[in-house]
Tab-separated table of C-alpha atoms and ligand atoms in Angstrom:
chain	number	residue	atom	x	y	z
A	1	MET	CA	162.525	26.052	188.943
A	2	LEU	CA	164.008	23.997	186.173
A	3	HIS	CA	166.885	25.632	184.356
A	4	THR	CA	165.838	25.040	180.795
A	5	ARG	CA	166.654	26.024	177.308
A	6	ASP	CA	163.702	27.418	175.426
A	7	ILE	CA	162.870	24.954	172.690
A	8	SER	CA	159.552	26.336	171.620
A	9	GLY	CA	160.777	26.857	168.050
A	10	ASP	CA	161.186	24.291	165.294
A	11	ARG	CA	164.944	24.105	165.530
A	12	PRO	CA	166.814	20.815	165.891
A	13	LEU	CA	167.075	19.404	169.389
A	14	SER	CA	170.391	18.761	171.016
A	15	ARG	CA	170.397	15.000	171.655
A	16	ALA	CA	174.083	14.290	172.322
A	17	ARG	CA	173.680	12.930	175.843
A	18	SER	CA	170.606	10.871	174.953
A	19	HIS	CA	172.736	9.301	172.193
A	20	HIS	CA	175.493	8.662	174.720
A	21	PHE	CA	173.130	6.832	177.098
A	22	PHE	CA	171.499	4.938	174.252
A	23	ASN	CA	174.901	3.698	173.115
A	24	ARG	CA	175.546	2.437	176.649
A	25	GLY	CA	172.054	0.928	176.831
A	26	ARG	CA	172.502	-0.910	173.541
A	27	LYS	CA	175.424	-2.852	175.006
A	28	ILE	CA	173.354	-4.208	177.883
A	29	PHE	CA	169.659	-4.235	176.907
A	30	PRO	CA	167.943	-5.858	173.937
A	31	SER	CA	166.986	-2.850	171.750
A	32	GLY	CA	168.932	-0.618	174.135
A	33	VAL	CA	166.091	-0.091	176.617
A	34	THR	CA	164.181	-2.118	179.207
A	35	ARG	CA	160.616	-1.453	178.040
A	36	VAL	CA	159.374	-1.801	174.475
A	37	THR	CA	157.123	1.180	175.136
A	38	VAL	CA	159.989	3.684	175.532
A	39	GLU	CA	161.644	2.849	172.224
A	40	ARG	CA	161.842	5.823	169.907
A	41	GLN	CA	163.655	6.472	166.606
A	42	PRO	CA	166.431	7.416	166.258
A	43	VAL	CA	167.035	7.619	169.992
A	44	PRO	CA	164.823	7.595	173.097
A	45	VAL	CA	164.576	10.756	175.184
A	46	TYR	CA	166.569	10.097	178.377
A	47	ILE	CA	165.054	11.991	181.264
A	48	ALA	CA	167.069	13.726	183.961
A	49	ARG	CA	164.158	14.882	186.089
A	50	GLY	CA	160.522	15.844	186.152
A	51	GLU	CA	158.740	18.768	187.699
A	52	GLY	CA	154.970	19.116	187.587
A	53	ALA	CA	153.733	19.028	184.012
A	54	TYR	CA	157.268	19.047	182.560
A	55	VAL	CA	160.279	16.812	182.204
A	56	LEU	CA	163.851	17.862	181.589
A	57	ASP	CA	165.978	15.555	179.483
A	58	VAL	CA	169.671	14.811	179.888
A	59	ASP	CA	170.502	17.370	177.170
A	60	GLY	CA	168.695	20.206	178.946
A	61	ASN	CA	165.574	20.168	176.751
A	62	ARG	CA	162.306	20.767	178.532
A	63	PHE	CA	159.114	19.038	177.466
A	64	LEU	CA	155.471	19.190	178.417
A	65	ASP	CA	154.751	15.548	179.303
A	66	LEU	CA	151.540	14.207	177.747
A	67	ASN	CA	152.496	10.658	178.652
A	68	ASN	CA	152.883	10.849	182.441
A	69	ASN	CA	154.376	7.392	182.557
A	70	PHE	CA	151.592	5.893	180.487
A	71	THR	CA	148.778	7.774	182.298
A	72	THR	CA	150.037	6.947	185.794
A	73	LEU	CA	151.036	10.374	187.128
A	74	ILE	CA	147.710	12.115	187.500
A	75	HIS	CA	149.420	14.977	189.372
A	76	GLY	CA	152.437	15.118	187.074
A	77	HIS	CA	155.995	14.789	188.354
A	78	GLY	CA	157.325	15.309	191.863
A	79	PHE	CA	153.915	15.949	193.436
A	80	LEU	CA	154.973	17.350	196.798
A	81	PRO	CA	152.413	15.728	199.120
A	82	VAL	CA	153.460	12.291	197.771
A	83	ALA	CA	157.169	13.150	197.882
A	84	ASP	CA	156.890	14.299	201.507
A	85	ALA	CA	154.842	11.303	202.629
A	86	VAL	CA	157.215	8.834	200.969
A	87	ALA	CA	160.333	10.617	202.273
A	88	ASP	CA	158.899	10.356	205.763
A	89	LEU	CA	158.236	6.663	205.301
A	90	LEU	CA	161.627	5.727	203.847
A	91	HIS	CA	163.359	5.996	207.218
A	92	ARG	CA	160.814	3.695	208.858
A	93	GLY	CA	161.026	0.754	206.476
A	94	THR	CA	159.781	0.171	202.960
A	95	CYS	CA	158.508	-3.409	203.040
A	96	PHE	CA	157.710	-5.978	205.683
A	97	SER	CA	156.570	-9.570	205.866
A	98	ASN	CA	153.591	-8.277	207.818
A	99	PRO	CA	150.543	-6.194	206.997
A	100	THR	CA	150.509	-2.450	207.770
A	101	GLU	CA	147.798	0.146	208.324
A	102	HIS	CA	148.766	1.769	205.030
A	103	GLU	CA	147.145	-0.958	202.931
A	104	ILE	CA	143.910	-0.581	204.885
A	105	ASP	CA	143.917	3.194	204.350
A	106	LEU	CA	144.201	2.877	200.572
A	107	ALA	CA	141.745	-0.037	200.406
A	108	GLU	CA	139.138	1.907	202.389
A	109	LEU	CA	139.538	4.915	200.123
A	110	LEU	CA	139.016	2.781	197.009
A	111	ALA	CA	136.026	0.940	198.462
A	112	GLU	CA	134.426	4.194	199.534
A	113	ARG	CA	134.712	5.666	196.026
A	114	ILE	CA	134.391	2.806	193.581
A	115	PRO	CA	130.994	1.122	193.608
A	116	ALA	CA	132.363	-2.187	192.268
A	117	ILE	CA	134.744	-2.633	195.196
A	118	GLU	CA	133.552	-4.317	198.373
A	119	HIS	CA	136.761	-6.263	198.966
A	120	VAL	CA	140.161	-5.716	197.425
A	121	ARG	CA	143.627	-7.287	197.176
A	122	PHE	CA	146.770	-5.383	196.190
A	123	VAL	CA	149.366	-6.567	193.688
A	124	ASN	CA	152.272	-4.854	191.904
A	125	SER	CA	151.130	-4.016	188.397
A	126	GLY	CA	148.152	-3.753	186.118
A	127	THR	CA	149.203	-6.970	184.398
A	128	GLU	CA	149.025	-8.795	187.705
A	129	ALA	CA	145.693	-7.188	188.607
A	130	VAL	CA	144.121	-8.367	185.330
A	131	MET	CA	145.699	-11.811	185.723
A	132	PHE	CA	144.309	-12.240	189.240
A	133	ALA	CA	140.904	-10.951	188.159
A	134	ILE	CA	140.786	-13.600	185.411
A	135	LYS	CA	142.024	-16.300	187.783
A	136	ALA	CA	139.461	-15.237	190.387
A	137	ALA	CA	136.678	-15.432	187.802
A	138	ARG	CA	137.856	-18.899	186.842
A	139	ALA	CA	138.075	-20.061	190.456
A	140	PHE	CA	134.619	-18.667	191.179
A	141	THR	CA	132.847	-20.092	188.126
A	142	GLY	CA	134.904	-23.264	187.590
A	143	ARG	CA	135.158	-22.290	183.887
A	144	THR	CA	138.255	-21.363	181.887
A	145	GLY	CA	137.141	-19.177	178.974
A	146	ILE	CA	137.340	-15.430	178.612
A	147	VAL	CA	135.699	-13.050	176.159
A	148	ARG	CA	137.622	-9.909	175.282
A	149	VAL	CA	137.636	-6.975	172.892
A	150	GLU	CA	139.755	-7.041	169.749
A	151	GLY	CA	142.867	-4.871	169.962
A	152	ALA	CA	142.425	-3.892	173.613
A	153	TYR	CA	145.550	-3.984	175.763
A	154	HIS	CA	145.229	-5.696	179.137
A	155	GLY	CA	148.858	-6.370	180.088
A	156	ALA	CA	151.003	-9.424	179.479
A	157	TYR	CA	149.059	-12.439	180.837
A	158	ASP	CA	148.741	-14.886	177.916
A	159	TRP	CA	144.931	-15.074	177.978
A	160	ALA	CA	144.567	-11.326	178.382
A	161	GLU	CA	146.845	-10.810	175.375
A	162	ALA	CA	145.234	-13.055	172.771
A	163	GLY	CA	143.530	-10.832	170.191
A	164	GLN	CA	145.464	-7.746	171.276
A	165	ALA	CA	147.825	-7.588	168.295
A	166	SER	CA	145.353	-8.578	165.567
A	167	SER	CA	146.116	-7.320	162.082
A	168	PRO	CA	144.101	-7.213	158.837
A	169	THR	CA	145.708	-10.313	157.324
A	170	ARG	CA	144.870	-12.453	160.346
A	171	TRP	CA	141.925	-10.964	162.212
A	172	GLY	CA	139.290	-12.930	160.276
A	173	ASP	CA	135.595	-12.339	159.847
A	174	GLY	CA	134.342	-9.331	161.801
A	175	SER	CA	131.376	-11.282	163.123
A	176	ARG	CA	133.703	-13.777	164.845
A	177	PRO	CA	137.187	-12.233	165.099
A	178	ASN	CA	140.092	-14.624	165.514
A	179	ALA	CA	141.656	-15.017	168.948
A	180	ILE	CA	145.239	-14.749	167.787
A	181	PRO	CA	147.850	-15.533	170.455
A	182	ALA	CA	149.693	-12.248	170.667
A	183	TYR	CA	153.249	-13.492	170.268
A	184	ARG	CA	155.257	-16.383	168.899
A	185	GLY	CA	155.662	-19.113	171.475
A	186	THR	CA	152.336	-18.559	173.217
A	187	PRO	CA	150.781	-22.030	173.582
A	188	PRO	CA	148.172	-22.347	170.780
A	189	SER	CA	145.754	-23.745	173.367
A	190	VAL	CA	145.446	-20.244	174.839
A	191	ALA	CA	143.316	-19.281	171.841
A	192	ASP	CA	140.872	-22.111	172.636
A	193	ASP	CA	139.936	-20.304	175.824
A	194	VAL	CA	139.583	-16.832	174.341
A	195	ALA	CA	136.697	-15.471	172.277
A	196	VAL	CA	137.087	-12.050	170.696
A	197	ILE	CA	134.414	-9.436	170.103
A	198	ARG	CA	134.589	-6.014	168.469
A	199	PHE	CA	134.221	-2.945	170.623
A	200	ASN	CA	130.727	-1.462	170.638
A	201	ASP	CA	129.380	-4.422	168.608
A	202	VAL	CA	126.088	-5.159	170.352
A	203	GLU	CA	125.141	-8.105	168.160
A	204	GLY	CA	128.684	-9.439	168.374
A	205	ILE	CA	128.517	-9.885	172.115
A	206	GLU	CA	125.197	-11.715	171.869
A	207	ARG	CA	126.482	-13.916	169.029
A	208	ARG	CA	129.749	-14.819	170.769
A	209	MET	CA	128.121	-15.492	174.099
A	210	ALA	CA	125.604	-17.808	172.440
A	211	ASP	CA	128.648	-19.790	171.166
A	212	VAL	CA	130.891	-19.810	174.223
A	213	GLY	CA	128.871	-18.476	177.175
A	214	ALA	CA	128.546	-21.843	178.898
A	215	ARG	CA	132.327	-22.257	179.178
A	216	THR	CA	133.206	-18.637	179.803
A	217	ALA	CA	134.410	-17.446	183.198
A	218	CYS	CA	134.464	-13.731	182.444
A	219	VAL	CA	134.045	-10.960	179.942
A	220	LEU	CA	137.085	-8.700	180.207
A	221	ILE	CA	136.239	-5.128	179.275
A	222	ASP	CA	138.157	-1.873	179.370
A	223	PRO	CA	135.434	0.786	179.122
A	224	MET	CA	137.560	2.936	176.754
A	225	PRO	CA	140.413	0.776	175.447
A	226	SER	CA	143.325	2.995	174.445
A	227	ARG	CA	145.016	0.785	171.866
A	228	ALA	CA	141.663	-0.119	170.333
A	229	GLY	CA	141.101	3.577	169.580
A	230	LEU	CA	140.342	5.323	172.889
A	231	ILE	CA	136.692	5.316	171.867
A	232	GLU	CA	133.891	5.832	174.360
A	233	PRO	CA	131.552	2.874	174.896
A	234	LYS	CA	127.987	2.963	173.621
A	235	ALA	CA	125.388	2.547	176.335
A	236	ASP	CA	123.638	-0.312	174.498
A	237	PHE	CA	126.951	-2.172	174.117
A	238	LEU	CA	127.578	-2.084	177.862
A	239	GLN	CA	123.967	-3.068	178.527
A	240	ALA	CA	124.340	-6.013	176.143
A	241	LEU	CA	127.535	-7.086	177.907
A	242	GLN	CA	125.857	-6.893	181.264
A	243	ALA	CA	122.770	-8.783	180.073
A	244	ALA	CA	124.736	-11.500	178.263
A	245	ALA	CA	127.017	-12.029	181.247
A	246	HIS	CA	124.022	-12.327	183.534
A	247	LYS	CA	122.226	-14.728	181.186
A	248	HIS	CA	125.202	-17.092	180.895
A	249	GLY	CA	126.408	-16.947	184.506
A	250	VAL	CA	129.575	-15.159	183.359
A	251	LEU	CA	131.407	-12.576	185.491
A	252	LEU	CA	132.045	-9.089	184.201
A	253	VAL	CA	135.624	-7.930	184.781
A	254	ALA	CA	136.320	-4.236	184.190
A	255	ASP	CA	139.934	-3.429	183.409
A	256	GLU	CA	140.245	0.100	184.762
A	257	VAL	CA	144.010	0.043	185.080
A	258	LEU	CA	144.066	3.081	182.790
A	259	ASN	CA	140.516	4.387	182.834
A	260	LEU	CA	140.036	4.693	186.571
A	261	ARG	CA	141.408	8.182	185.956
A	262	GLN	CA	138.169	9.099	184.195
A	263	SER	CA	136.268	10.078	187.320
A	264	TYR	CA	136.116	10.068	191.118
A	265	ARG	CA	134.259	6.737	190.998
A	266	GLY	CA	136.091	5.371	187.983
A	267	ALA	CA	135.031	4.577	184.437
A	268	SER	CA	132.495	1.793	184.985
A	269	ALA	CA	130.477	4.002	187.310
A	270	ARG	CA	130.707	6.824	184.785
A	271	TYR	CA	129.233	4.664	182.017
A	272	GLY	CA	126.746	2.715	184.131
A	273	LEU	CA	128.574	-0.619	184.024
A	274	GLU	CA	128.319	-2.844	187.095
A	275	PRO	CA	131.278	-5.223	187.020
A	276	ASP	CA	131.715	-8.149	189.390
A	277	LEU	CA	135.460	-7.575	189.492
A	278	ILE	CA	137.631	-4.603	188.684
A	279	ALA	CA	141.349	-4.396	187.951
A	280	CYS	CA	143.082	-1.151	188.916
A	281	GLY	CA	146.639	0.143	188.730
A	282	LYS	CA	148.550	3.230	187.588
A	283	ILE	CA	147.077	6.282	189.413
A	284	ILE	CA	146.322	4.386	192.641
A	285	GLY	CA	150.074	3.950	193.293
A	286	GLY	CA	150.878	7.675	193.264
A	287	GLY	CA	153.835	7.037	190.930
A	288	PHE	CA	154.987	3.732	192.460
A	289	PRO	CA	154.348	0.183	191.211
A	290	VAL	CA	150.865	-1.024	192.046
A	291	GLY	CA	147.857	-3.030	191.015
A	292	ALA	CA	144.624	-3.985	192.721
A	293	VAL	CA	141.886	-6.480	192.076
A	294	GLY	CA	138.623	-5.676	193.763
A	295	GLY	CA	135.001	-6.665	193.516
A	296	ARG	CA	131.946	-8.146	195.099
A	297	ALA	CA	132.745	-9.733	198.455
A	298	ASN	CA	131.325	-13.134	197.475
A	299	VAL	CA	133.497	-13.279	194.342
A	300	MET	CA	136.561	-11.968	196.165
A	301	SER	CA	136.048	-14.761	198.714
A	302	VAL	CA	138.022	-17.030	196.344
A	303	PHE	CA	141.089	-15.355	197.906
A	304	ALA	CA	139.910	-16.039	201.487
A	305	ASN	CA	140.905	-19.050	203.526
A	306	ASP	CA	137.542	-19.240	205.314
A	307	LYS	CA	137.157	-22.891	204.443
A	308	GLY	CA	140.705	-23.846	205.427
A	309	LYS	CA	142.435	-23.113	202.146
A	310	PRO	CA	141.730	-20.382	199.602
A	311	LEU	CA	140.437	-21.480	196.231
A	312	LEU	CA	142.980	-19.033	194.827
A	313	PRO	CA	145.995	-18.128	196.994
A	314	GLN	CA	147.420	-14.698	196.102
A	315	GLY	CA	150.653	-13.296	197.459
A	316	GLY	CA	153.511	-11.287	195.993
A	317	THR	CA	156.725	-10.210	197.716
A	318	PHE	CA	156.050	-6.521	197.166
A	319	SER	CA	152.246	-6.608	197.157
A	320	ALA	CA	150.819	-3.836	199.382
A	321	ASN	CA	154.282	-2.468	200.139
A	322	PRO	CA	153.921	0.651	202.307
A	323	VAL	CA	155.598	2.979	199.799
A	324	SER	CA	153.049	2.299	197.047
A	325	MET	CA	150.188	2.263	199.552
A	326	VAL	CA	151.075	5.627	201.124
A	327	ALA	CA	151.937	7.290	197.810
A	328	GLY	CA	148.700	5.974	196.322
A	329	ARG	CA	146.540	7.136	199.198
A	330	VAL	CA	148.048	10.628	199.210
A	331	ALA	CA	147.736	10.994	195.424
A	332	MET	CA	144.149	9.741	195.456
A	333	GLU	CA	143.149	11.948	198.397
A	334	ALA	CA	144.268	14.946	196.381
A	335	MET	CA	142.009	13.757	193.558
A	336	THR	CA	138.823	15.186	195.009
A	337	GLU	CA	135.657	15.292	192.917
A	338	GLU	CA	136.522	18.906	192.062
A	339	ALA	CA	140.020	17.878	190.971
A	340	PHE	CA	138.530	15.280	188.600
A	341	HIS	CA	136.099	17.882	187.232
A	342	GLY	CA	138.934	20.384	186.690
A	343	LEU	CA	140.948	17.795	184.807
A	344	GLU	CA	137.955	16.897	182.685
A	345	ARG	CA	137.357	20.559	181.793
A	346	LEU	CA	140.971	20.791	180.650
A	347	GLY	CA	140.487	17.611	178.609
A	348	ASP	CA	137.310	19.022	177.034
A	349	ASN	CA	139.218	22.168	176.065
A	350	VAL	CA	142.050	20.212	174.473
A	351	ARG	CA	139.714	17.891	172.549
A	352	SER	CA	137.509	20.719	171.307
A	353	GLY	CA	140.563	22.852	170.422
A	354	LEU	CA	142.012	19.997	168.356
A	355	GLN	CA	138.649	19.369	166.717
A	356	ASN	CA	138.282	23.071	165.846
A	357	ALA	CA	141.700	23.026	164.182
A	358	ILE	CA	140.582	20.020	162.131
A	359	ASP	CA	137.246	21.597	161.213
A	360	ARG	CA	138.890	24.885	160.229
A	361	THR	CA	141.307	23.228	157.826
A	362	GLY	CA	139.348	20.159	156.768
A	363	ALA	CA	142.449	18.096	157.617
A	364	PRO	CA	141.952	14.301	157.540
A	365	PHE	CA	142.231	13.831	161.303
A	366	SER	CA	139.845	13.048	164.116
A	367	VAL	CA	139.954	13.121	167.901
A	368	SER	CA	138.697	10.617	170.459
A	369	GLY	CA	138.853	10.230	174.228
A	370	ALA	CA	137.121	11.451	177.369
A	371	ALA	CA	137.944	13.091	180.694
A	372	SER	CA	141.735	13.648	180.870
A	373	LEU	CA	142.513	11.373	177.900
A	374	PHE	CA	142.700	12.131	174.200
A	375	ARG	CA	143.947	10.562	171.027
A	376	ILE	CA	144.503	12.038	167.588
A	377	HIS	CA	143.715	9.711	164.661
A	378	PRO	CA	145.000	10.396	161.153
A	379	LYS	CA	141.555	9.462	159.819
A	380	LYS	CA	138.869	11.800	158.581
A	381	GLN	CA	136.147	9.607	159.975
A	382	ALA	CA	136.552	9.023	163.729
A	383	PRO	CA	137.084	5.272	164.193
A	384	SER	CA	134.398	3.226	165.902
A	385	ASP	CA	136.551	0.241	166.869
A	386	TYR	CA	140.020	-1.310	166.497
A	387	ARG	CA	139.485	-2.297	162.848
A	388	SER	CA	138.299	1.095	161.675
A	389	GLY	CA	141.091	2.750	163.682
A	390	TYR	CA	143.808	0.418	162.387
A	391	PRO	CA	146.423	2.642	160.742
A	392	THR	CA	147.706	2.181	157.205
A	393	GLN	CA	151.441	2.622	156.589
A	394	ALA	CA	150.855	6.233	155.503
A	395	GLU	CA	148.866	6.862	158.684
A	396	ASN	CA	151.602	5.326	160.811
A	397	ASP	CA	154.129	7.574	159.090
A	398	ILE	CA	152.107	10.716	159.679
A	399	ASN	CA	151.618	9.696	163.326
A	400	THR	CA	155.383	9.476	163.695
A	401	ALA	CA	155.792	12.846	161.962
A	402	LEU	CA	153.208	14.298	164.339
A	403	SER	CA	154.932	13.132	167.504
A	404	ASP	CA	158.339	14.185	166.112
A	405	TYR	CA	156.915	17.635	165.403
A	406	PHE	CA	155.567	17.848	168.942
A	407	LEU	CA	158.951	16.745	170.282
A	408	HIS	CA	160.686	19.560	168.434
A	409	ARG	CA	158.123	21.976	169.827
A	410	GLY	CA	158.811	20.803	173.383
A	411	ILE	CA	155.909	18.388	173.909
A	412	LEU	CA	156.102	14.621	174.513
A	413	LEU	CA	153.139	13.176	172.619
A	414	PRO	CA	152.899	9.378	172.884
A	415	ASN	CA	153.208	7.878	169.424
A	416	GLY	CA	149.769	6.634	168.420
A	417	ALA	CA	148.705	5.895	171.977
A	418	ALA	CA	146.660	7.605	174.649
A	419	ALA	CA	147.809	11.056	175.638
A	420	CYS	CA	146.817	12.318	179.037
A	421	LEU	CA	146.681	15.435	181.136
A	422	SER	CA	147.648	15.957	184.759
A	423	THR	CA	146.489	18.302	187.504
A	424	ALA	CA	149.856	20.049	187.138
A	425	MET	CA	148.841	21.332	183.694
A	426	THR	CA	147.296	24.712	183.072
A	427	ALA	CA	145.227	26.370	180.353
A	428	TYR	CA	148.545	27.606	178.958
A	429	ASP	CA	149.700	23.991	178.483
A	430	ALA	CA	146.371	23.035	176.888
A	431	ASP	CA	146.740	25.957	174.466
A	432	ALA	CA	150.273	24.853	173.616
A	433	VAL	CA	148.975	21.397	172.642
A	434	VAL	CA	146.248	22.831	170.424
A	435	THR	CA	148.499	25.459	168.804
A	436	THR	CA	151.205	22.908	168.108
A	437	PHE	CA	148.722	20.584	166.441
A	438	SER	CA	147.235	23.434	164.468
A	439	ASP	CA	150.710	24.460	163.249
A	440	PHE	CA	151.499	20.857	162.360
A	441	LEU	CA	148.542	20.820	159.977
A	442	SER	CA	150.244	23.390	157.773
A	443	THR	CA	153.588	21.551	157.560
A	444	PRO	CA	154.552	20.008	154.196
A	445	ALA	CA	154.228	16.497	155.707
A	446	ALA	CA	150.646	17.118	156.821
A	447	GLN	CA	149.756	18.836	153.530
A	448	GLU	CA	151.159	15.960	151.525
A	449	PHE	CA	149.261	13.495	153.692
A	450	GLU	CA	146.063	15.455	153.165
A	451	ALA	CA	146.588	15.544	149.398
A	452	SER	CA	146.977	11.758	149.349
A	453	ARG	CA	143.602	11.159	151.049
B	501	PLP	C1	144.071	-1.193	180.330
B	501	PLP	C2	145.367	-1.727	180.835
B	501	PLP	N1	145.398	-2.907	181.467
B	501	PLP	C3	146.539	-3.427	181.947
B	501	PLP	C4	147.741	-2.757	181.799
B	501	PLP	C5	149.008	-3.348	182.340
B	501	PLP	O1	149.454	-2.572	183.434
B	501	PLP	P1	150.993	-2.623	183.881
B	501	PLP	O2	151.782	-1.955	182.803
B	501	PLP	O3	151.014	-1.876	185.186
B	501	PLP	O4	151.345	-4.059	184.038
B	501	PLP	C6	147.748	-1.520	181.154
B	501	PLP	C7	149.011	-0.786	180.957
B	501	PLP	O5	149.140	0.139	180.201
B	501	PLP	C8	146.543	-0.993	180.653
B	501	PLP	O6	146.500	0.188	180.011
């Protein structure tokens, strides 16, 4: 058991040791940390250890973890079957310049479950999986363009990023959103190869594909993009994507790095999408770095050297390392169909509990998400895409107040991003999330926000 201090009240948190580590970090890292995503004002929460659904920080505070390393840890922290399997492996070697049976075990499991996967290659991150999926689509079609959804996050490959950080002053006409290179220094030519559509915009996909279909290699689609609102896809939108891709000889690439956690067979299968390629990551590594690009065997043949030399060579020093492969297999084996259903029931309870709190008070909030994922929007009307979900300054401020309130009540709620559940959580934890949100709605900050709407 963790030795913890009860922090379930609203009292100030002790943060002295987190401050100490942040001061050290600031001397060596830009911004004091090594990932933009862990920045937090005034100081990040430095973790000492995790156990199941909870983490313990360096000051002895205990938190329910709704982040789970950005949706990776589907079993929470320190899942024993993974810990045991990895401990056993560590003494026998962690990486080799040779293949091992472990990569075959995980690949077979994925191919057996996920309809889109006939063949698969492992890489080390979701970014790499998306990058290789795009490169594979280009090698297969001989075209360079991609079509992607405004605001969706697909990792850090330049072409996957363009259009991710769109903002009202630059995003342009909704019928043809601008493909804005995400960051300063990205070659402007990247935008020439990217066309942006709005999520769930059926006519938009048809319009854009009529413009650029002939030079497009793939449509890149996350079935429920978290940063674009964590909104479920409409069936006719996915059908339009599928039809337009087919019509223009364009491949459909599903980015399920995050949303594979939606069901035993993944998110595309859940929503009836039939991608040619699929990018995976996060949960399939059991808590270790991983990515995978899989798909139809004839498309995946771009990686094969059948004709002497692959059209697209793919390597990676740590790709398919036994630690990630074994941890991933063990974690995924424990995710039986029943385990996915149990997690979804917990997710349904959290979402409906949050919604009830909103309905009871008439507070200007809404809830989106599916399966084990949820997001709270400070908007009365649930957003339908990135633009309608784009927060104003006041909404950003109330989001920060919300996650600060949760922090002081012993819950790590990702700021404005996808929150997720794990199999380590119980109905008690789900209740704590709902009660905390409900209590937040009667704080002066929430009341003031409501009055300003
Ligand atoms: C949908 C999606 N694609 C790609 C990525 C990039 O994955 P990684 O952080 O493992 O590079 C992420 C990460 O959050 C993601 O959510």
